[in-house]
């Protein structure tokens, strides 16, 4: 089922994010048509997460030029933010382990109604409830997450989900309101080979349905458009480059419509684990989270 209005074309020339202490990433070129599957590869600390946030209008680029859905960055960051969504970004947008699958889905559906300005007296009438149910069902179908296969159905707590199930839920929340572009971080982190193939197939299917996908992972599929980030210089790697750069971000540009295309599904670290690169990756995620918080909006 097509969950998007139309995918966003992405064009970038020499973009980067720099703060007084160094670069988070730099020199990135991208040319992608609507509905493309873009795979971001790079070592820990090379700015993968920051690139995802920059392309979705959540972090200000400080070098180069870029457009997303024809909108220039950083000039139209607010509008880009409203037409994109992010999912599965550790320390930024994660699932809350204590909540159930159903609670996450209902919360996201209700956030969409609020951001889209739908007026209805409480308690909601039958029409609004049916619309919410249909939106949730469509998102679950798009990511092939069947509640019947979960331990307690929609009442299953996030902490009881398998990693691939949690990823599917995160993506379902991200696409629920039809973004033109979805950014997904750490797609294949700690997944088996079979699960990695499942994860990339999920994103491939969404791209083929029309949503532009930008995903960071360790092993990109052969049919993806690969974008590689490289580690920042040693001095910058030791610094808080991402958070310093994002401090320059516009929290709410004047042109930003609040249309709810990408409301937040908020969060708490699911496991607190790091990848094989250890503390460097943890620090990178923490700084990205801090930088993201500067925008004041998901």
Coordinates of C-alpha atoms in Angstrom, one line a residue, residues 16 18 30 33 51 73 77 103 105 124 139 151 166 173 175 186 198 232 262 276 283 286 294-295:
X16 CA 28.8 19.4 5.2
X18 CA 30.9 22.2 10.7
X30 CA 23.8 13.0 -3.7
X33 CA 15.1 10.6 -7.8
X51 CA 23.7 13.5 7.6
X73 CA 18.5 23.7 2.6
X77 CA 14.5 23.6 6.9
X103 CA 0.2 2.4 22.7
X105 CA 0.7 3.2 17.3
X124 CA -14.0 11.1 19.5
X139 CA 1.2 1.4 8.5
X151 CA 3.6 -12.6 22.0
X166 CA 11.2 -3.3 16.8
X173 CA 5.5 5.0 13.1
X175 CA 5.5 6.4 7.6
X186 CA 21.3 1.8 12.2
X198 CA 14.6 -8.6 5.7
X232 CA 36.3 13.6 10.7
X262 CA 6.5 13.7 10.4
X276 CA 31.7 -2.9 18.0
X283 CA 29.3 9.6 22.0
X286 CA 24.5 11.4 22.3
X294 CA 18.1 22.1 19.4
X295 CA 15.5 22.1 16.7

